[in-house]
XYZ file of C-alpha atoms in Angstrom:
612
model
C 138.041 179.153 72.711
C 137.462 175.725 71.198
C 135.012 174.926 73.958
C 133.243 178.258 73.426
C 132.591 177.461 69.719
C 131.526 173.960 70.557
C 129.081 174.944 73.304
C 127.751 177.767 71.110
C 127.248 175.333 68.258
C 125.389 172.891 70.482
C 123.181 175.659 71.817
C 122.290 176.823 68.264
C 121.598 173.278 67.113
C 119.438 172.608 70.208
C 117.480 175.770 69.561
C 116.917 174.975 65.848
C 115.882 171.395 66.694
C 113.452 172.605 69.319
C 111.885 175.104 66.928
C 111.548 172.400 64.238
C 109.890 169.981 66.601
C 107.499 172.415 68.412
C 106.620 174.668 65.487
C 106.454 171.812 63.057
C 108.580 173.379 60.260
C 110.742 171.211 58.033
C 109.258 167.904 59.029
C 110.659 165.996 56.046
C 114.183 167.162 56.682
C 113.865 166.459 60.367
C 112.796 162.925 59.755
C 115.749 162.330 57.358
C 118.111 163.595 60.070
C 116.408 161.391 62.624
C 116.821 158.316 60.449
C 120.494 159.133 59.886
C 121.126 159.561 63.595
C 119.087 156.547 64.586
C 120.931 154.364 62.135
C 123.910 154.471 64.448
C 123.392 152.105 67.314
C 123.978 154.192 70.450
C 121.511 152.563 72.759
C 122.389 150.580 75.939
C 123.661 146.987 75.448
C 123.526 144.100 77.903
C 125.949 141.225 77.609
C 125.617 137.854 79.173
C 126.960 137.495 82.733
C 126.777 141.214 83.524
C 126.602 143.113 86.755
C 123.987 145.795 87.468
C 125.668 148.970 88.737
C 123.763 150.965 91.319
C 125.326 154.404 92.002
C 124.707 155.299 95.661
C 124.535 158.935 94.663
C 121.409 158.447 92.525
C 118.813 161.078 93.342
C 115.685 158.894 93.783
C 112.468 160.852 93.523
C 108.813 159.969 93.125
C 108.153 161.772 89.892
C 109.967 160.817 86.689
C 112.972 163.028 85.695
C 112.247 166.094 83.580
C 112.280 165.504 79.841
C 112.614 169.138 78.820
C 114.637 169.663 75.587
C 117.465 171.546 77.377
C 118.066 168.766 79.936
C 117.922 166.054 77.288
C 120.388 167.815 75.015
C 122.728 168.518 77.905
C 122.806 164.845 78.956
C 123.229 163.606 75.407
C 125.956 166.066 74.516
C 128.020 165.391 77.640
C 127.444 161.641 77.501
C 126.499 161.665 81.162
C 123.409 159.893 82.440
C 120.977 161.815 84.518
C 121.581 161.403 88.290
C 117.887 161.593 88.884
C 115.685 158.521 88.588
C 112.142 157.716 89.765
C 111.453 155.301 92.552
C 109.220 153.213 90.261
C 112.096 152.931 87.773
C 114.473 151.726 90.537
C 112.008 149.146 91.873
C 111.173 147.876 88.369
C 114.900 147.661 87.412
C 115.779 145.662 90.513
C 112.867 143.281 90.081
C 113.579 142.817 86.403
C 117.320 142.247 87.104
C 116.451 139.722 89.833
C 114.737 137.591 87.122
C 117.171 138.293 84.308
C 119.613 135.412 83.738
C 121.957 137.820 82.037
C 122.483 139.691 85.337
C 124.765 137.737 87.780
C 125.163 140.319 90.437
C 124.818 143.884 91.650
C 127.480 146.455 92.523
C 126.609 149.200 94.984
C 129.071 151.901 93.893
C 129.953 154.639 96.424
C 133.174 155.588 94.687
C 131.560 158.382 92.693
C 129.497 159.746 95.520
C 130.121 163.550 95.701
C 126.673 164.503 97.073
C 124.254 162.516 99.131
C 120.962 161.599 97.550
C 118.015 163.702 98.593
C 115.982 160.573 99.088
C 114.666 160.148 102.607
C 114.661 156.997 104.707
C 111.122 156.044 103.647
C 112.147 155.932 100.036
C 115.358 154.099 100.848
C 113.340 151.480 102.796
C 111.524 150.509 99.556
C 114.830 150.355 97.662
C 116.404 148.331 100.504
C 113.595 145.800 100.421
C 114.052 145.317 96.662
C 117.809 144.827 97.239
C 116.958 142.159 99.807
C 114.797 140.320 97.281
C 117.613 140.532 94.701
C 120.018 138.965 97.127
C 117.520 136.312 98.216
C 117.374 135.085 94.611
C 120.896 133.852 95.001
C 122.670 136.650 93.168
C 125.689 138.455 94.653
C 125.779 142.028 95.838
C 129.074 143.743 96.320
C 129.278 147.240 97.959
C 132.314 149.515 97.923
C 132.861 153.041 99.296
C 135.402 155.318 100.868
C 133.209 157.679 102.879
C 130.351 155.606 104.287
C 127.534 157.856 105.363
C 124.518 156.420 107.163
C 122.129 156.577 104.230
C 124.662 154.829 101.981
C 125.327 152.174 104.591
C 121.594 151.684 105.175
C 121.353 150.336 101.627
C 124.835 148.750 101.491
C 124.392 146.662 104.628
C 122.245 144.311 102.495
C 125.348 143.263 100.404
C 127.034 139.899 100.586
C 130.419 141.649 100.642
C 131.130 145.134 101.922
C 134.544 146.578 101.007
C 135.942 149.749 102.618
C 138.826 151.778 101.234
C 141.871 151.683 103.541
C 141.895 155.514 103.794
C 138.169 155.759 104.288
C 135.837 156.043 107.295
C 132.313 155.122 108.303
C 129.739 157.452 109.767
C 127.779 155.857 112.561
C 126.706 158.669 114.944
C 122.880 158.701 114.912
C 120.474 161.100 113.378
C 120.055 164.896 113.866
C 118.076 167.850 112.736
C 119.389 171.414 112.932
C 116.760 174.003 112.125
C 117.792 177.560 111.361
C 116.242 180.414 113.316
C 115.865 183.921 111.801
C 114.105 185.790 114.583
C 117.199 187.511 115.874
C 118.181 188.732 112.374
C 114.667 189.946 111.590
C 114.569 191.881 114.819
C 118.029 193.297 114.173
C 117.052 194.576 110.698
C 113.650 195.849 111.865
C 111.423 193.370 110.103
C 108.279 192.614 112.109
C 106.642 189.185 112.217
C 103.126 188.399 113.328
C 101.889 184.861 113.670
C 98.620 183.000 113.827
C 98.598 179.255 114.487
C 96.431 176.444 115.844
C 98.167 173.448 117.439
C 100.728 173.719 120.238
C 103.104 171.459 118.313
C 102.839 173.460 115.053
C 106.459 174.506 114.856
C 106.548 175.820 111.307
C 106.543 179.389 112.550
C 109.297 178.995 115.074
C 112.198 179.875 112.815
C 110.770 183.350 112.546
C 109.644 183.886 116.149
C 112.267 182.107 118.302
C 115.977 181.616 118.652
C 115.715 177.956 119.633
C 113.260 175.032 119.663
C 110.225 175.230 121.888
C 109.790 172.371 124.471
C 106.906 171.001 122.464
C 108.806 171.084 119.149
C 111.916 169.509 120.784
C 109.663 166.749 122.206
C 108.127 165.796 118.857
C 111.450 165.940 116.967
C 113.160 163.761 119.568
C 110.353 161.140 119.199
C 110.474 161.332 115.386
C 114.236 160.964 115.171
C 114.039 158.076 117.641
C 111.544 156.259 115.493
C 113.588 156.640 112.277
C 116.827 155.723 114.029
C 115.188 152.610 115.472
C 114.312 151.506 111.922
C 117.940 152.068 110.851
C 119.273 150.163 113.818
C 117.004 147.216 113.312
C 117.542 146.958 109.577
C 121.402 147.073 109.895
C 121.347 144.709 112.844
C 119.343 142.097 110.925
C 121.528 142.316 107.862
C 124.940 142.328 109.555
C 124.105 140.189 112.634
C 125.310 142.930 114.963
C 123.126 143.793 117.935
C 121.296 147.109 118.068
C 122.875 147.791 121.478
C 126.357 147.377 119.898
C 125.463 149.766 117.085
C 124.092 152.301 119.581
C 127.290 151.994 121.664
C 129.305 152.881 118.568
C 127.092 155.840 117.867
C 127.465 157.095 121.481
C 131.111 156.462 122.057
C 132.814 156.660 118.605
C 130.642 158.188 115.889
C 133.176 157.628 113.150
C 134.808 154.230 112.531
C 138.110 153.680 110.704
C 138.130 150.808 108.215
C 139.769 148.366 110.612
C 137.363 149.326 113.394
C 134.430 148.848 111.119
C 135.738 145.398 110.039
C 136.331 144.417 113.675
C 132.750 145.454 114.558
C 131.394 143.271 111.782
C 130.075 146.155 109.624
C 132.679 145.632 106.843
C 133.905 142.401 105.308
C 137.024 143.504 103.501
C 139.401 146.514 103.399
C 140.703 147.091 99.897
C 141.299 149.511 97.081
C 139.050 149.915 94.018
C 141.320 147.850 91.807
C 140.871 144.901 94.216
C 137.092 145.309 94.021
C 137.434 145.559 90.230
C 139.237 142.229 90.229
C 136.304 140.605 92.155
C 133.801 142.054 89.715
C 135.841 140.834 86.678
C 135.834 137.356 88.240
C 132.100 137.487 88.856
C 131.407 138.392 85.271
C 133.914 135.975 83.751
C 136.212 138.644 82.405
C 139.977 138.084 82.293
C 142.037 140.144 84.785
C 143.679 141.796 81.740
C 140.398 143.274 80.665
C 139.964 146.997 81.212
C 136.705 146.599 83.195
C 133.940 144.166 83.918
C 130.709 143.527 82.013
C 128.185 145.995 83.458
C 125.127 148.063 82.899
C 123.934 150.994 85.020
C 120.491 151.364 86.571
C 119.413 154.203 84.163
C 120.691 152.275 81.116
C 118.998 149.022 82.173
C 115.797 151.010 82.694
C 115.953 152.027 79.022
C 116.718 148.463 77.941
C 114.020 146.778 80.097
C 110.928 148.695 81.023
C 109.859 146.248 83.676
C 107.151 143.693 83.849
C 104.404 145.964 85.301
C 104.561 148.594 82.578
C 104.881 145.957 79.932
C 101.358 144.690 80.602
C 98.880 145.246 77.881
C 95.384 145.729 79.330
C 92.476 148.068 78.902
C 92.191 148.177 82.714
C 94.296 151.002 84.148
C 95.575 151.695 87.605
C 96.503 155.390 87.787
C 99.423 156.438 89.988
C 99.220 160.229 90.708
C 102.443 161.740 92.121
C 101.736 164.577 94.562
C 105.301 165.638 95.197
C 106.348 169.077 96.445
C 104.671 172.038 98.022
C 100.887 172.287 97.719
C 99.944 175.545 96.111
C 96.971 177.330 94.626
C 96.604 177.459 90.950
C 98.467 175.455 88.295
C 101.737 175.287 90.270
C 105.149 174.875 88.635
C 107.524 171.944 88.331
C 108.034 170.391 91.771
C 104.751 171.751 93.157
C 101.318 170.310 93.612
C 99.056 172.907 92.011
C 95.430 172.518 93.148
C 93.922 173.402 89.730
C 96.183 171.074 87.851
C 95.739 168.107 90.227
C 92.032 168.657 90.607
C 91.722 168.472 86.765
C 93.828 165.275 86.691
C 91.638 163.646 89.304
C 88.412 164.659 87.588
C 89.704 163.195 84.301
C 90.653 159.948 85.990
C 87.320 159.742 87.772
C 85.398 160.053 84.443
C 87.692 157.578 82.600
C 85.974 154.163 82.666
C 89.198 152.435 81.831
C 90.747 153.698 85.054
C 89.705 151.179 87.682
C 91.592 152.487 90.635
C 93.681 155.499 91.678
C 96.880 155.412 93.836
C 97.876 158.780 95.183
C 101.561 158.826 96.004
C 102.119 161.708 98.436
C 105.534 163.129 99.056
C 104.678 166.600 100.369
C 105.216 168.629 103.453
C 101.975 170.444 102.756
C 101.289 174.066 101.876
C 98.168 176.042 101.168
C 95.128 174.943 103.300
C 92.718 176.099 100.541
C 94.539 174.156 97.884
C 94.652 171.075 100.107
C 90.925 171.134 100.543
C 90.320 171.471 96.850
C 92.432 168.389 96.110
C 90.908 166.432 99.005
C 87.413 167.172 97.661
C 88.279 165.660 94.266
C 89.667 162.535 95.885
C 86.555 162.250 97.966
C 84.378 162.310 94.856
C 86.717 159.896 93.104
C 86.458 157.391 95.933
C 82.710 157.307 95.455
C 83.102 155.640 92.027
C 86.437 153.696 92.293
C 88.989 152.708 94.875
C 91.491 155.368 96.001
C 94.636 154.228 97.801
C 97.318 156.470 99.312
C 101.008 155.620 99.434
C 103.024 158.015 101.627
C 106.680 158.604 100.700
C 109.242 160.455 102.757
C 106.701 163.104 103.764
C 102.944 163.236 103.909
C 102.507 165.987 106.510
C 100.026 168.686 107.227
C 98.468 169.503 103.859
C 100.097 166.347 102.562
C 98.044 164.396 105.108
C 94.928 166.548 104.476
C 94.782 165.338 100.840
C 95.245 161.732 101.877
C 92.461 161.472 104.422
C 89.656 160.153 102.179
C 91.522 157.110 100.810
C 90.161 153.614 101.131
C 93.585 152.608 102.526
C 96.650 154.583 103.574
C 100.076 152.938 103.341
C 103.246 154.408 104.920
C 106.816 153.378 105.621
C 108.001 153.276 109.243
C 110.220 156.313 108.569
C 107.595 158.341 106.724
C 107.101 161.807 108.291
C 103.388 162.469 108.602
C 100.736 164.051 110.808
C 101.522 167.754 111.555
C 97.736 168.352 111.619
C 97.611 172.046 112.323
C 97.549 175.391 110.529
C 99.443 178.669 110.715
C 99.844 182.067 109.089
C 102.800 184.447 108.909
C 102.710 188.206 108.323
C 105.899 190.273 107.794
C 106.124 194.072 107.876
C 108.978 196.466 107.326
C 107.700 199.477 109.158
C 110.575 199.791 111.580
C 113.205 199.032 108.876
C 111.707 201.745 106.643
C 111.242 204.316 109.370
C 114.842 203.850 110.548
C 115.932 204.732 107.049
C 113.701 207.717 106.605
C 110.882 206.038 104.675
C 107.312 206.589 105.736
C 103.850 205.912 104.337
C 100.478 207.540 104.472
C 97.186 206.013 103.637
C 93.793 206.876 102.122
C 91.124 204.241 102.167
C 87.368 203.672 101.967
C 87.195 200.865 104.543
C 88.850 200.064 107.867
C 90.638 196.984 106.468
C 91.279 198.194 102.881
C 95.026 198.272 103.540
C 95.246 195.044 105.505
C 97.521 193.425 102.971
C 100.211 196.050 103.233
C 103.721 195.357 104.549
C 104.086 198.980 105.678
C 102.502 198.319 109.127
C 101.718 195.398 111.496
C 98.219 194.025 111.690
C 95.993 195.614 114.187
C 94.514 193.638 117.107
C 91.209 193.367 115.309
C 92.911 192.077 112.120
C 94.898 189.547 114.110
C 91.700 188.327 115.764
C 89.974 187.920 112.420
C 92.933 186.050 111.078
C 93.078 183.794 114.111
C 89.324 182.943 113.723
C 89.930 182.058 110.080
C 92.856 179.687 111.091
C 90.711 178.062 113.825
C 87.886 177.523 111.340
C 90.182 175.777 108.862
C 91.773 173.756 111.663
C 88.301 172.490 112.734
C 87.512 171.596 109.138
C 90.775 169.657 109.033
C 89.945 167.790 112.230
C 86.454 166.922 111.040
C 87.732 165.671 107.654
C 90.054 163.239 109.561
C 87.450 162.188 112.055
C 84.969 161.319 109.340
C 87.423 159.665 106.937
C 89.399 157.770 109.530
C 86.283 156.863 111.678
C 87.891 158.314 114.758
C 86.176 160.228 117.550
C 86.719 163.999 117.190
C 88.273 164.302 120.684
C 90.787 161.562 119.760
C 91.735 163.401 116.544
C 92.099 166.676 118.525
C 94.429 164.912 120.904
C 96.720 163.520 118.272
C 96.626 166.627 116.077
C 97.931 169.911 117.590
C 100.366 170.139 114.733
C 102.374 167.169 116.059
C 104.655 165.295 113.686
C 104.568 161.446 113.706
C 106.611 158.715 112.080
C 104.774 156.248 109.852
C 105.182 153.579 112.557
C 103.684 155.869 115.218
C 100.948 157.061 112.880
C 99.785 153.448 112.434
C 99.567 152.979 116.185
C 97.291 155.993 116.580
C 95.091 155.313 113.596
C 96.343 157.869 111.054
C 97.774 155.164 108.803
C 96.240 151.727 107.955
C 99.248 149.674 106.959
C 103.096 149.738 106.765
C 104.179 149.260 103.189
C 105.525 150.993 100.104
C 104.267 152.025 96.708
C 104.144 148.492 95.346
C 102.043 147.283 98.231
C 99.571 150.179 97.611
C 99.331 149.385 93.935
C 98.691 145.675 94.701
C 96.053 146.645 97.175
C 94.336 148.935 94.628
C 94.340 146.115 92.058
C 92.744 143.772 94.595
C 90.096 146.331 95.557
C 89.232 146.829 91.927
C 89.077 143.041 91.460
C 91.474 143.112 88.461
C 93.638 140.086 89.253
C 96.709 140.549 86.965
C 94.662 142.124 84.220
C 95.742 145.739 84.568
C 98.296 148.258 83.258
C 99.994 151.043 85.218
C 99.706 154.686 84.126
C 101.543 157.538 85.811
C 100.359 161.123 86.216
C 101.153 163.951 85.603
C 102.089 162.497 82.267
C 105.508 163.058 80.657
C 105.754 163.794 76.918
C 108.078 160.822 76.123
C 107.947 161.143 72.307
C 109.521 164.548 72.424
C 112.094 163.273 74.830
C 113.064 160.291 72.713
C 113.244 162.385 69.584
C 115.511 164.972 70.989
C 117.715 162.347 72.766
C 118.288 160.583 69.429
C 119.157 163.826 67.566
C 121.402 165.091 70.346
C 123.229 161.778 70.733
C 124.126 162.080 67.059
C 125.587 165.526 67.638
C 127.525 164.157 70.565
C 129.074 161.476 68.331
C 130.286 164.212 65.990
C 131.857 166.074 68.885
C 133.283 163.157 70.859
C 136.830 164.309 70.305
C 136.105 167.495 72.199
C 134.723 166.596 75.646
C 133.017 169.361 77.619
C 134.692 170.640 80.693
C 133.347 169.258 83.935
C 131.924 171.626 86.484
C 134.138 172.682 89.318
C 133.981 171.101 92.689
C 131.370 172.417 95.134
C 132.474 175.508 96.993
C 132.614 175.604 100.826
C 129.373 176.362 102.581
C 127.387 175.252 99.474
C 125.128 172.979 101.511
C 124.273 175.771 103.968
C 123.497 178.230 101.145
C 121.265 175.590 99.556
C 119.426 175.258 102.822
C 118.817 179.020 102.949
C 117.720 179.029 99.334
C 115.243 176.205 100.103
C 113.758 178.307 102.996
C 113.331 181.250 100.678
C 111.677 179.096 98.009
C 109.211 177.867 100.595
C 108.204 181.370 101.393
C 107.854 182.241 97.656
C 105.489 179.301 97.225
C 103.082 180.497 100.018
C 100.095 181.784 98.002
C 97.040 180.764 99.926
C 94.252 183.337 99.408
C 93.409 183.223 103.167
C 97.144 183.278 104.077
C 96.608 180.141 106.210
C 98.873 177.100 105.712
C 98.914 173.483 106.613
C 102.654 172.767 106.316
C 105.334 170.808 108.067
C 108.187 172.359 110.005
C 110.616 174.384 107.985
C 113.983 172.644 107.291
C 112.975 169.293 108.753
C 115.894 167.364 107.183
C 117.152 164.279 108.990
C 120.950 163.806 108.739
C-alpha cells in the first residue's frame, strides 16, 4: 500500500510538472521550485585517483537516449541510471578519461550483466579501439565477470587483468544465426502468401515461404558469419597472445570453458571473487581496505560531468552528424524509425545552412521502404552538390540502408558491418482459405478490374502478380543504376555483386561498395578534412534532442527522489523463461507493421539476422 501511494504521488507530480512546463502555466512558481531543488548538489562528482566503471550491459546505440518526461522522471525517482547510451558518448567519455589525470584506470564490470547489449560487433569494434587507446596511455584496465559471453569478452580481452569468478564459465563456441520460419504455420491456419522479389540472394521473404534456408541464403550467411568471426578471432588473438587456431580449436572441441580451463588457455589472468577484485580496485585508487568501496564514476555520470573535447569546441563551422537508425519508412516515422519526410526535411535544412560545412550520415538500418529510401537518397545527392557528404556505417547499412548511402563522397564501414543486400521484394498476405474454412465469404462490386487489388480476401491474380513483379524489377534497376553511377562501377559488375546478397564491411570494401574501413570518428575527421576546416569546427547531431526540457525535468524529479529516498521503489521481477524468444517474435511483427511503402516494394535485409 505504501508503494501504491508513493508511485501514485510520483505520477501526479510528474503530470503536473509536465503540464506546467509544456503549457507554460505558473512559470514563477516553477522557477522557485527549480531553484530550491537545484540548490541541493545532486550532480555527479569526480574525486582524484578514481576509476571509470564501464558496465558491460550498457546498451550502446547510435542515437542519444530518449529525453521524454516519463523516462527522465522514472530514472530520477528510482535513482538508477539509464542503461542506454549513445556511441558518441562512449567514445567521448573514453577519450576524455584517457587524458584526465583524475582517472587512474577503468573497470569493465560484468557482475551486473543480466541482459546482453543489443550493440553489434561493428559498434563494439569502435568501443574496443577506444579501450585500446585508453590502455596504451599507461592506465590500467581490469575486467571481471561470471558469465563471459563472446561480446563481453570481445571488449574485455583488451584488459590488463581479466578475472573470472570461480563458479563462472566462458562462452567460446563461434557465431550463429537462427532465423524463424512461419510458412508451415501460415499454411496450417490457411493464410496465403504471395511473393515478388528481385535478387536470388534476397532472403527476406524466406521466413514466410520456406521451412528452412535456401542454398543461396545459407551460402551468404555462412560467408558473413565467417567474416565477423574472423574479426573476433584476430582481435582476441592479438590482445591475449593466443593463436587463432587455438581459439578455433576451443570453439570446435569445447565451446564452454570453466575458469581454470580459461586460465590455462591464456584467456583469463586470475580466478577470484568480487571482493578480491574490489580489493585490487581499492588499491588502485588509494583507498584503504577498510573502505566500503573504491573511488569511482560510471560512464553515464562521467558523460554528464565531462562533455568531451569535440562537443566543447566553440566554432561557427558545423559538422552535422545525422543518425539514420532503424527501419526506413514513408512519412514522418516514429521513434526508432527513419521517416522519409522527416529526414528529407533535416537534410534540406542542413544543405541550406551556410554554417554547416559537411554532413556525416551515420547509417544503422536494415532498410525498409524502397520509395522512402529513394527520397532520402535524392536529398543526399543534392546536398553533396554543395558540401561534402560522408557516410559512416554502423552495425547495419543494408538494402535500403545502403541505398541512402550510395551518393556519399566517402563510405566508411567496420569489418563486421552488415551491408549490401541490394535487392527488392514484396509480400502479400490473404486470408481467403482461413475465412472460408470458418464460414466467412466475400462478394465484390467494382468499377475496374483492379479496384479491389488491395484486399486480403483473395490472392492476387496472375495479371496482378505480373504487374507487381514489373514494379519490383523497375525499382531494382533504379537501385543498380544509382550504385553504378555513385560508385563508378560498371553496371554488369554491380548486377553481379547485388542479387540481394549480404556482405560484411570487409568484403564490401574488396568489391567496391565501401571505400574505407573505419568508424564514426574516422568519418567525422574525413569530413572535416574535405571541408578544409582544420580544427575549427563544432559537432552538431540530428535529429536534435530537446535537452533543456530534459535537464529541467531531471532536476525537479531528483528533488522528489530525495524526499522519497526512505521508500525505495520495488525492482522489477526477473525475466520470465522464453522472454528472449517472445521478444524475437515481437520484433518480427513490428517489422511487418512498419512496412508502409506505397508500391508495396521493399529494400530490406533478412528478417531476424541477429548474430549470436
